[in-house]
Tab-separated table of C-alpha atoms in Angstrom:
chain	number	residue	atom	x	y	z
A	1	UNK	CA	177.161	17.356	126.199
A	2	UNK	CA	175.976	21.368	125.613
A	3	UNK	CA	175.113	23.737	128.282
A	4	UNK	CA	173.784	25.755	125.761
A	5	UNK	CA	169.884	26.193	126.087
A	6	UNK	CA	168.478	26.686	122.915
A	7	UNK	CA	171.252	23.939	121.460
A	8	UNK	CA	170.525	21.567	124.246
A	9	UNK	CA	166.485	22.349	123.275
A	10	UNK	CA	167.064	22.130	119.746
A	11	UNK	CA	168.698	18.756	119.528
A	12	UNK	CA	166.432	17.606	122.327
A	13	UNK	CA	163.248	18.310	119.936
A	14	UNK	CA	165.400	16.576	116.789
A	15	UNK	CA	165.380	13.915	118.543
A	16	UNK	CA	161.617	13.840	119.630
A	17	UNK	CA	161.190	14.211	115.876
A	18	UNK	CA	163.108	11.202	115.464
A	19	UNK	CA	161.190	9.241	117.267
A	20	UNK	CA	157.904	10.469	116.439
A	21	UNK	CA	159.003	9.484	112.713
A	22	UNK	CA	160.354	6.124	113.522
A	23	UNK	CA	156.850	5.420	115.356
A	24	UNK	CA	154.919	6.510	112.367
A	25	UNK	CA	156.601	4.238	110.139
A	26	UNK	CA	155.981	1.437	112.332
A	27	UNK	CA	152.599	2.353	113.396
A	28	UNK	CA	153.487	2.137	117.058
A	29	UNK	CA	152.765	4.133	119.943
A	30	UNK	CA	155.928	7.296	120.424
A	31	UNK	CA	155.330	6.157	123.975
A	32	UNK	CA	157.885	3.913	124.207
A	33	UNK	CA	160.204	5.078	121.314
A	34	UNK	CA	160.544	8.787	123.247
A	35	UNK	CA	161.307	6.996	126.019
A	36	UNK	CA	164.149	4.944	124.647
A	37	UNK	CA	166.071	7.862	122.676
A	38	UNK	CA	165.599	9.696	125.907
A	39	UNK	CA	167.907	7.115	127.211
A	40	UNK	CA	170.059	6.848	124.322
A	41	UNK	CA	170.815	10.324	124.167
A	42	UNK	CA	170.656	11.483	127.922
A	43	UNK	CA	172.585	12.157	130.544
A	44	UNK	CA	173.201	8.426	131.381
A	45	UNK	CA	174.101	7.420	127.599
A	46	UNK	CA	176.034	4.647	126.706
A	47	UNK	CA	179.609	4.687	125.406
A	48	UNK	CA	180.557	3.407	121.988
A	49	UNK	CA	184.403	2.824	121.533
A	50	UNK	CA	185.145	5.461	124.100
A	51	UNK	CA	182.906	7.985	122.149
A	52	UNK	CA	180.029	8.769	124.731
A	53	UNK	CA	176.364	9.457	123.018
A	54	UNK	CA	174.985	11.527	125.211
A	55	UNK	CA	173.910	14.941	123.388
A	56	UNK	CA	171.017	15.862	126.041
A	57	UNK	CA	171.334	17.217	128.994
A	58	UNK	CA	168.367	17.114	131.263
A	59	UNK	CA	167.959	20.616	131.779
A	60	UNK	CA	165.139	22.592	134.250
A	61	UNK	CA	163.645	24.254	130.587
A	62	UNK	CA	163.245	20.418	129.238
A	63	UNK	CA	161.489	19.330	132.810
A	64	UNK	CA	159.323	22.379	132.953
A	65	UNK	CA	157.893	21.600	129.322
A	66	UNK	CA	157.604	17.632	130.524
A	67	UNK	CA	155.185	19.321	133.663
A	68	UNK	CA	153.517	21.647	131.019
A	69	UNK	CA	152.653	18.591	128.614
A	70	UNK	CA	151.400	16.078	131.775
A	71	UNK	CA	149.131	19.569	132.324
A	72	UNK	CA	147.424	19.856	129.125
A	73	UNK	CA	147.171	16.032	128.607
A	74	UNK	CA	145.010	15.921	131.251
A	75	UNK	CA	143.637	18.950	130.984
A	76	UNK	CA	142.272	17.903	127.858
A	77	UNK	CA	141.039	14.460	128.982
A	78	UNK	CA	138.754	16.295	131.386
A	79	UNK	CA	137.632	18.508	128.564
A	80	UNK	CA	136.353	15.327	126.627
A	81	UNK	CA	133.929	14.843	129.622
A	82	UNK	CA	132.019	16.985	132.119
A	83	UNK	CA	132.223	17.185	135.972
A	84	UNK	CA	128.354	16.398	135.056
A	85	UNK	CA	128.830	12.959	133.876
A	86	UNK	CA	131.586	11.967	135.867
A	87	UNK	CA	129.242	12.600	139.180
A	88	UNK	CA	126.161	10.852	137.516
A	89	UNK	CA	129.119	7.771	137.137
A	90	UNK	CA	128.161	7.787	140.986
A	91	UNK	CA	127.618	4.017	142.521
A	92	UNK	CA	128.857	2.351	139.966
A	93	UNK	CA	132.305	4.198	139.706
A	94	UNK	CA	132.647	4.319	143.542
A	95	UNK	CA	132.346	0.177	143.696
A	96	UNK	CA	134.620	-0.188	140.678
A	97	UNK	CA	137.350	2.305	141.749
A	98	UNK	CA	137.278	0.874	144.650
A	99	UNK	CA	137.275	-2.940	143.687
A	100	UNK	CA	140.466	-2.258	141.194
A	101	UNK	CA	142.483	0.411	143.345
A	102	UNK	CA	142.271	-1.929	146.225
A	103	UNK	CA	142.831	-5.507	144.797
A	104	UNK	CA	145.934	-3.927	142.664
A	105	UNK	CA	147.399	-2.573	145.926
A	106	UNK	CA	146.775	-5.777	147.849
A	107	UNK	CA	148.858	-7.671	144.588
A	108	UNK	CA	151.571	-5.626	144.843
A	109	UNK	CA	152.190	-5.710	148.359
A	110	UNK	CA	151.859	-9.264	148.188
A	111	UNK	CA	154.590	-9.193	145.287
A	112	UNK	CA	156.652	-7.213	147.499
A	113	UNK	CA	156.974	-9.075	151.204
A	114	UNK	CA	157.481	-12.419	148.315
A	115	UNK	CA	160.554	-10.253	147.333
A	116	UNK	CA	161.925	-8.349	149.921
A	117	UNK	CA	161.120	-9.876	153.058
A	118	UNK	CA	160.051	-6.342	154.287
A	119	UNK	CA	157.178	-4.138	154.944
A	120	UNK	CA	158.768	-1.052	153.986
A	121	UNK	CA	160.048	-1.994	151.112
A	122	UNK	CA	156.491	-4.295	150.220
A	123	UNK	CA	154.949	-1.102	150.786
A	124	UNK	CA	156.811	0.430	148.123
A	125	UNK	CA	156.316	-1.696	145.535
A	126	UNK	CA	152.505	-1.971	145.990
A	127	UNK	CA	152.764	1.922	145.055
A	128	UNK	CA	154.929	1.081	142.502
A	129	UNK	CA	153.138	-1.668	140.649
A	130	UNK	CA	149.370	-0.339	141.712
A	131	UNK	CA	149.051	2.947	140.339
A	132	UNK	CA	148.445	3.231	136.821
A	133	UNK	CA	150.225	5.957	134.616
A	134	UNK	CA	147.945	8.885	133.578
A	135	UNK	CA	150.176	10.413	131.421
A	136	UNK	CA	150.358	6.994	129.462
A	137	UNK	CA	147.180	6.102	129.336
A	138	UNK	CA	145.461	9.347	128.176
A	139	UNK	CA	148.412	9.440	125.310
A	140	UNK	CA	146.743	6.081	124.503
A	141	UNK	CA	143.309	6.939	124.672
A	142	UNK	CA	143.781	9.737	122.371
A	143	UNK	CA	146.042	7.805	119.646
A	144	UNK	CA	143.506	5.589	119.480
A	145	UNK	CA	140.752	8.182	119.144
A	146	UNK	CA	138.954	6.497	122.117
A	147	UNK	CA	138.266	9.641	123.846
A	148	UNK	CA	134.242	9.621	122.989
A	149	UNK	CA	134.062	5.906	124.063
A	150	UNK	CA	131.350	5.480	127.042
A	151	UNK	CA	134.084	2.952	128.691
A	152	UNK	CA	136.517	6.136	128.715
A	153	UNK	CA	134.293	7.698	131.173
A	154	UNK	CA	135.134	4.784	133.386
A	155	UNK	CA	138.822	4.803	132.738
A	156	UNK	CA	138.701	8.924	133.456
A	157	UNK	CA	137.061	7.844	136.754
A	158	UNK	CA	140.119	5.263	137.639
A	159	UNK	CA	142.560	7.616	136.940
A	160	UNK	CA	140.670	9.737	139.455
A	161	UNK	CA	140.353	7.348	142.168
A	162	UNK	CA	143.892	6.200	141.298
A	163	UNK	CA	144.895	9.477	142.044
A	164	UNK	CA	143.202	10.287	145.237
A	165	UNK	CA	144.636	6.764	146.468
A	166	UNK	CA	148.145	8.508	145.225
A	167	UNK	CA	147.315	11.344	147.240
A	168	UNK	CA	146.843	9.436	150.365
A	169	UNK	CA	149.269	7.118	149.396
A	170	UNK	CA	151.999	9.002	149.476
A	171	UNK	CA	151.065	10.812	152.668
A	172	UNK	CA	151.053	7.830	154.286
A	173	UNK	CA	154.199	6.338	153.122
A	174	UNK	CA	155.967	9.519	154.136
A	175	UNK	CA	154.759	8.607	157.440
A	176	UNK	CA	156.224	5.228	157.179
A	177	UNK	CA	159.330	5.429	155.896
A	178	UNK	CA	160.170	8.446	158.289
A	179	UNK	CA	158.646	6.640	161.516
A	180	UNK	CA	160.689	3.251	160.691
A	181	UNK	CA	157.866	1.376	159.476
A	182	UNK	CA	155.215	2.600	162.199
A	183	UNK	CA	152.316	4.861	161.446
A	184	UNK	CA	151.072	8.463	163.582
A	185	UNK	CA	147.292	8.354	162.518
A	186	UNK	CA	147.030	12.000	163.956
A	187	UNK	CA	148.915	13.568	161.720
A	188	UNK	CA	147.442	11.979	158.393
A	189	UNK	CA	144.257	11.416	158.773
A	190	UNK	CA	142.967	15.123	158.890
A	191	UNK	CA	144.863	15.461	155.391
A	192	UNK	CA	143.293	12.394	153.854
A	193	UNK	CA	139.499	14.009	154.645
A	194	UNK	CA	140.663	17.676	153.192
A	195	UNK	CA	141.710	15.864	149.701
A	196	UNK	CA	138.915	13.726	149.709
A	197	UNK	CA	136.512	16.503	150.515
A	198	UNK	CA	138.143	18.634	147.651
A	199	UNK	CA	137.894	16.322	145.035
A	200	UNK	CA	134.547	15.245	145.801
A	201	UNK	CA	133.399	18.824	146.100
A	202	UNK	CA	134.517	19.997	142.650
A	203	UNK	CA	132.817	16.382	140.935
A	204	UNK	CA	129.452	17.715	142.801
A	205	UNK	CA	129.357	21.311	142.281
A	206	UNK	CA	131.349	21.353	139.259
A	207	UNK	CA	128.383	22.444	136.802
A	208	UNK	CA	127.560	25.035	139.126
A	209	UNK	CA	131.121	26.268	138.809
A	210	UNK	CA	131.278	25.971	135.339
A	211	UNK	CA	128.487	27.843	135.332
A	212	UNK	CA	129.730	30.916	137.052
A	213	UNK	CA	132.799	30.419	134.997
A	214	UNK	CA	130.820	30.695	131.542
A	215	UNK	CA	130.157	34.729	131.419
A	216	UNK	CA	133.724	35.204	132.463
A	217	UNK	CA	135.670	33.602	129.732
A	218	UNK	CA	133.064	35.175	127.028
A	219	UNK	CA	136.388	37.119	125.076
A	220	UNK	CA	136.230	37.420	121.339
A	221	UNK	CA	140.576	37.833	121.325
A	222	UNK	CA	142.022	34.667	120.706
A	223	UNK	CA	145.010	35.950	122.305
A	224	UNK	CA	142.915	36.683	125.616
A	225	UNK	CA	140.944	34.033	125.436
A	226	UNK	CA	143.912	30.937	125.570
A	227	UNK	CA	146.101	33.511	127.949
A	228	UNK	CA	143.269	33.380	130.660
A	229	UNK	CA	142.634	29.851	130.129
A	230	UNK	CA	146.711	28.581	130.561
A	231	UNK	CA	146.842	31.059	133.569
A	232	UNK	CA	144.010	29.143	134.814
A	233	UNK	CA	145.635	25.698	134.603
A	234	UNK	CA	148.842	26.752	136.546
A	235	UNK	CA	146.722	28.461	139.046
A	236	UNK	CA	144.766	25.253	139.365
A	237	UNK	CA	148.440	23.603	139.891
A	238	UNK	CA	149.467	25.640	142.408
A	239	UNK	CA	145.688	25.417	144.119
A	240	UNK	CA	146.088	21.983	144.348
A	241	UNK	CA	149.478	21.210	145.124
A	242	UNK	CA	149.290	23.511	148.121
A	243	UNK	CA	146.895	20.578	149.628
A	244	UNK	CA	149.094	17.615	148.528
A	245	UNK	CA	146.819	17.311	145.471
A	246	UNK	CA	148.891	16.061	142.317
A	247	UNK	CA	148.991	18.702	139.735
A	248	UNK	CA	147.742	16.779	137.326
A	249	UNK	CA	144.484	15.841	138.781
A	250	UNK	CA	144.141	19.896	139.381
A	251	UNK	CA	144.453	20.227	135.453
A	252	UNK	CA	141.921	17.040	135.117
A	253	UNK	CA	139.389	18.392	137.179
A	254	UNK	CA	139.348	22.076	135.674
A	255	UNK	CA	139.102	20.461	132.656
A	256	UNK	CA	135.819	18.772	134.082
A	257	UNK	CA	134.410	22.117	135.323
A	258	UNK	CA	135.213	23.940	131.662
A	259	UNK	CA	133.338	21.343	129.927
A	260	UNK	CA	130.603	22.203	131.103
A	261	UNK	CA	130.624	25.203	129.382
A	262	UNK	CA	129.866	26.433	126.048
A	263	UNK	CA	133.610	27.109	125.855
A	264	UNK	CA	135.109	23.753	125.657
A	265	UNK	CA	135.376	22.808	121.998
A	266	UNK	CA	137.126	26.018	121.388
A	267	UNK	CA	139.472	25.469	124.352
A	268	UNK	CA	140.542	21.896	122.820
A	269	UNK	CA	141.064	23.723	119.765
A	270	UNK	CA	143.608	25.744	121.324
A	271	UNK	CA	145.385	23.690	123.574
A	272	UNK	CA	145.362	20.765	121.518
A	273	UNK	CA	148.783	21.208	119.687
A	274	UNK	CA	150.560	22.135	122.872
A	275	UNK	CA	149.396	18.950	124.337
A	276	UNK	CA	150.862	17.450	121.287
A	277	UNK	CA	154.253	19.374	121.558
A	278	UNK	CA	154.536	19.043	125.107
A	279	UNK	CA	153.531	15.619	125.891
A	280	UNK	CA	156.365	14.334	123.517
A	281	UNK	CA	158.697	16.203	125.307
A	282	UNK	CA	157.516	14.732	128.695
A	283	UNK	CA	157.848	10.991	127.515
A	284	UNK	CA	161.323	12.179	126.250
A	285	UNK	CA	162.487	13.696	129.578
A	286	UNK	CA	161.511	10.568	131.150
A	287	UNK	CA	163.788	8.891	129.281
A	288	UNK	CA	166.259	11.183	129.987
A	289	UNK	CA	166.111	10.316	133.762
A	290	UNK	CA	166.518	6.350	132.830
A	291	UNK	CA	170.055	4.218	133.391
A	292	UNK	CA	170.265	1.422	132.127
A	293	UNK	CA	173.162	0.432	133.773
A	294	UNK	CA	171.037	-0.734	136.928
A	295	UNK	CA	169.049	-2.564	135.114
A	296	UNK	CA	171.275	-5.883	135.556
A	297	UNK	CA	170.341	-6.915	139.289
A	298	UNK	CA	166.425	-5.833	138.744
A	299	UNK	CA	165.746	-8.130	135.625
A	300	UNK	CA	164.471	-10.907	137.274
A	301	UNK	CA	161.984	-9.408	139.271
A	302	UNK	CA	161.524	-6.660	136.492
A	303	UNK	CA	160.292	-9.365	134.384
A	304	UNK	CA	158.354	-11.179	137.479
A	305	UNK	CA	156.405	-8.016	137.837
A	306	UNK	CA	155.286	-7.424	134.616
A	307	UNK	CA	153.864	-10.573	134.147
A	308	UNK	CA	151.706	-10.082	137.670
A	309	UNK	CA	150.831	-6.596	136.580
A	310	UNK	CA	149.344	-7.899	133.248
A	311	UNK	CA	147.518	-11.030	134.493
A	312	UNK	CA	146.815	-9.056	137.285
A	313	UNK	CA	145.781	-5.950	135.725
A	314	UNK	CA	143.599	-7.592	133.325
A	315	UNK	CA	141.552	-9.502	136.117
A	316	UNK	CA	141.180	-6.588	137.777
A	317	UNK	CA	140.002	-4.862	135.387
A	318	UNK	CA	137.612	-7.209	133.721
A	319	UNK	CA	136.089	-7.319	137.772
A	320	UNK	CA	135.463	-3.411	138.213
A	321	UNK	CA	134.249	-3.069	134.622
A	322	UNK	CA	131.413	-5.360	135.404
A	323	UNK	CA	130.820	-4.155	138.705
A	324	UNK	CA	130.013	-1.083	136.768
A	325	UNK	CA	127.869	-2.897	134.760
A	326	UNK	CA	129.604	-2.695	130.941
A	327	UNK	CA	129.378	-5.463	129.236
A	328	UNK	CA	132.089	-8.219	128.247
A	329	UNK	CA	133.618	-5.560	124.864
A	330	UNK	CA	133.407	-2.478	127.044
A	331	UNK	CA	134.978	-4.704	129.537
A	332	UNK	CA	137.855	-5.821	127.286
A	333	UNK	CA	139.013	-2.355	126.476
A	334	UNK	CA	138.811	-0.901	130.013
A	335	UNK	CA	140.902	-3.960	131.110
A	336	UNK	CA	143.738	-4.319	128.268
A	337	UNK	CA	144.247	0.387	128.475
A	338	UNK	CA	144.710	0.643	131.974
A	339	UNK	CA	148.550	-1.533	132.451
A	340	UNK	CA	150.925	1.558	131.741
A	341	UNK	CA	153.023	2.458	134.895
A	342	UNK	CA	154.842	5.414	134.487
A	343	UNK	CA	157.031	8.742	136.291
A	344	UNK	CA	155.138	8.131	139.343
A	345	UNK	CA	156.866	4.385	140.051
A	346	UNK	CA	160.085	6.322	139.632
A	347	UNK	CA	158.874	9.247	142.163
A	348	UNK	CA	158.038	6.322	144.484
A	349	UNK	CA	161.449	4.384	144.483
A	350	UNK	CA	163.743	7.788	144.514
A	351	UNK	CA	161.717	8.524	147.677
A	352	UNK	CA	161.794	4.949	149.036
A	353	UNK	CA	165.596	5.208	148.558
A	354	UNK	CA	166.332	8.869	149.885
A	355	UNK	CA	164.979	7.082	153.166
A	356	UNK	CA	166.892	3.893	153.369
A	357	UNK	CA	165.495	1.279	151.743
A	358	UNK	CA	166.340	-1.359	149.088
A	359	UNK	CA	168.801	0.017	146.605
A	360	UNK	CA	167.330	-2.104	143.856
A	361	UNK	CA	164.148	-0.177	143.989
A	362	UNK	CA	164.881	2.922	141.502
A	363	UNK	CA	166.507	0.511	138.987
A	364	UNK	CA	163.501	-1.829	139.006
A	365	UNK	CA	161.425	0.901	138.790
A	366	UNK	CA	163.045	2.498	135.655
A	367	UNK	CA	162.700	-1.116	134.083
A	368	UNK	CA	159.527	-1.904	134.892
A	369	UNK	CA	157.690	1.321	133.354
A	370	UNK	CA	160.053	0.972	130.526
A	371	UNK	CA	159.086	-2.928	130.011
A	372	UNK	CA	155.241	-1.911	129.957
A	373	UNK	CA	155.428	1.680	127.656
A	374	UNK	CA	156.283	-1.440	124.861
A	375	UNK	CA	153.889	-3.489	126.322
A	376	UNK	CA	151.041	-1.428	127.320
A	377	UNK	CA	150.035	0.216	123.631
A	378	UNK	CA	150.191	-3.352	122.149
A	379	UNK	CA	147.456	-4.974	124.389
A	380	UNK	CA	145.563	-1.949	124.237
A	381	UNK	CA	145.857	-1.503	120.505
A	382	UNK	CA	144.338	-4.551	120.574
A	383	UNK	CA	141.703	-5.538	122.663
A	384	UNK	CA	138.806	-6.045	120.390
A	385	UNK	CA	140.990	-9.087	118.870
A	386	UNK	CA	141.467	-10.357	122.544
A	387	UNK	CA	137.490	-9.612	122.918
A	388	UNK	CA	136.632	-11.729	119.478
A	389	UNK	CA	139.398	-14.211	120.846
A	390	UNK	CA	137.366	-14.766	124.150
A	391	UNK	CA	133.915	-14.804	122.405
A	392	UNK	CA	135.143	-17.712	119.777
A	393	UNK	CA	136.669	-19.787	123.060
A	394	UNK	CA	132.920	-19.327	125.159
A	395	UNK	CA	131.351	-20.437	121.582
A	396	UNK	CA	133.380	-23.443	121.328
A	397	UNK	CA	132.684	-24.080	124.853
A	398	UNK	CA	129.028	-24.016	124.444
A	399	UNK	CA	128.538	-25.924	121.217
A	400	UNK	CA	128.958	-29.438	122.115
A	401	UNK	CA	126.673	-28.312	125.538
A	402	UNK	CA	124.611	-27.339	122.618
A	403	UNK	CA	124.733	-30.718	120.478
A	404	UNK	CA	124.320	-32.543	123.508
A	405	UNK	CA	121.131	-31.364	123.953
């Protein structure tokens, strides 16, 4: 393995290419494929007679560009809708969200005391399996070219409430883990009403801030123009984060508030090949992070848990979609895009660990996301032959009802 930076860089990106390639051939989703060579090549490579494969070191240039491309990914998803739209959402998304986020949650810990025996470490795994990835997802949604479906707006406004659940989430299980499995109310509750009040604050007054914003990014310099606007995603970042916010969600919602400005075709123009660039290089770091050598004790409940998040996933999913009022296609798609777990299971189970908890947790983890990147673009890919699936089965169903009478 090199030390060398722009070596270490290089052959990291030759093998992103690889597996960009190898994807293309196939017709697949790089998800999972940049994930794999990650592993293959990184840190915690295999051996082959003696001869160890690992090339890549997981450097702090290679995780910096993984943050950068988790940035503009969702940067850019917010910049395929409006803060506008995502507020006129209203009723319907808050009953949805909240349906899905909360029955998801409820599985999980349910999956977790059946496994462990434990609240702490049930806890964990309803973070684990509940929160959707993202990153993932919006990789899918824009392979697919569904970004300018109506049911996207929905799936944007999961990922949202996803995320403020993460937010409050992790706050709590901080709490937790540190006070032994006993809760101080005092001390999180006044955090959980600052990031709710933030996040609901930008979704209301984010045309008015858009607004204000217009005059100011009115440069005819290219240069200038996607300077100020990447200075204003990692001072979003840092906004955010300084209230417990996930980056992330900072770079979705600017992305809200910009397009609602006359600016934001020419700002996807801009940033969309470094969303490109670095978003393969964040699915590779991932895999990077990934041994597979712990995967032996976690299969069973690897596989246990993939099968719960599907089913699970996809009745959920079918339930907030109509509580939103889309119909049984719309329904369909929302249902079979949303699966993907990703970093954030990891993040979970390191921390869960750090504090005393099941061992088992980071290697199930690591399996688990890496069991539904393969899985997740395939049911997605294909949900409108699940939807005509389900409309020949309610046909058959009717027609002797039909004959009958």
């Amino acid at each position: 393995m090199t030390h060398d930076l722009i070596f270490n860089l290089g052959l990291a990106f030759t093998f992103i290419s690889v597996a960009i390639f190898i994807a293309g051939k196939l017709k697949f989703s790089s998800i999972p494929f940049l994930i794999l060579i990650g592993m293959l090549v990184g840190p915690h490579a295999p051996d082959l007679q003696g001869i160890s494969l690992s090339l890549v070191s997981q450097t702090e240039s290679i995780k910096l560009l993984a943050r950068l491309g988790v940035l503009l990914m969702l940067f850019y998803l917010g910049l395929e809708f409006s803060a506008g739209k995502l507020a006129s959402a209203g009723t319907s998304l808050l009953k949805g969200g909240t349906v899905y986020v909360s029955l998801n949650f409820l599985r999980g810990l349910a999956f977790g005391w059946l496994f462990f025996h434990s609240w702490p470490e049930a806890f964990v795994v309803a973070g684990i399996t509940g929160i959707s990835s993202s990153a993932i997802i919006t990789k899918l949604l824009l392979d697919l070219k569904r970004t300018a479906n109506s049911e996207t707006e929905f799936i944007l406004g999961i990922l949202v409430f996803e995320d403020v659940f993460l937010a409050v989430y992790l706050s709590v299980l901080s709490g937790f883990l540190a006070g032994g499995g006993n809760l101080n109310a005092a001390e999180i509750i006044p955090s959980i009403i600052i990031i709710f009040g933030f996040i609901l604050a930008i979704i209301t007054f984010g045309r008015r801030i858009g607004t204000m914003l217009e005059p100011r990014l009115s440069v005819k310099s290219a240069e200038s123009f996607v300077v100020i606007i990447f200075t204003l995603l990692l001072l979003t970042a840092i906004l955010v984060e300084t209230i417990h916010i996930a980056e992330a969600i900072g770079a979705l919602l600017l992305g809200l508030i910009i397009a609602e400005t006359v600016h934001s075709k020419r700002v996807i123009q801009f940033i969309s090949p470094m969303r490109d660039l670095f978003g393969a290089v964040f699915f590779f770091s991932f895999g990077l992070e990934i041994d597979y050598r712990l995967f032996g004790d976690a299969v069973v409940i690897t596989l246990a848990a993939v099968v719960m998040t599907v089913v699970g996933n996809i009745l959920t999913g079918f339930l907030a979609s109509w509580l939103a009022g889309y119909k049984a296609r719309r329904g369909f798609n929302v249902a079979f895009t949303v699966i993907a777990r990703g970093e954030f299971a990891v993040i979970v189970a390191s921390i869960a660990v750090a504090a005393g908890t099941n061992e088992l947790l980071p290697a199930f983890a690591a399996l688990y996301v890496l069991v539904l990147s393969f899985i997740s673009p395939v049911l997605a890919k294909n949900s409108r032959n699940f939807y005509n699936l389900y409309v020949r089965f309610v046909n058959y169903i009717k027609k002797p009802r039909a004959n009958s009478a």
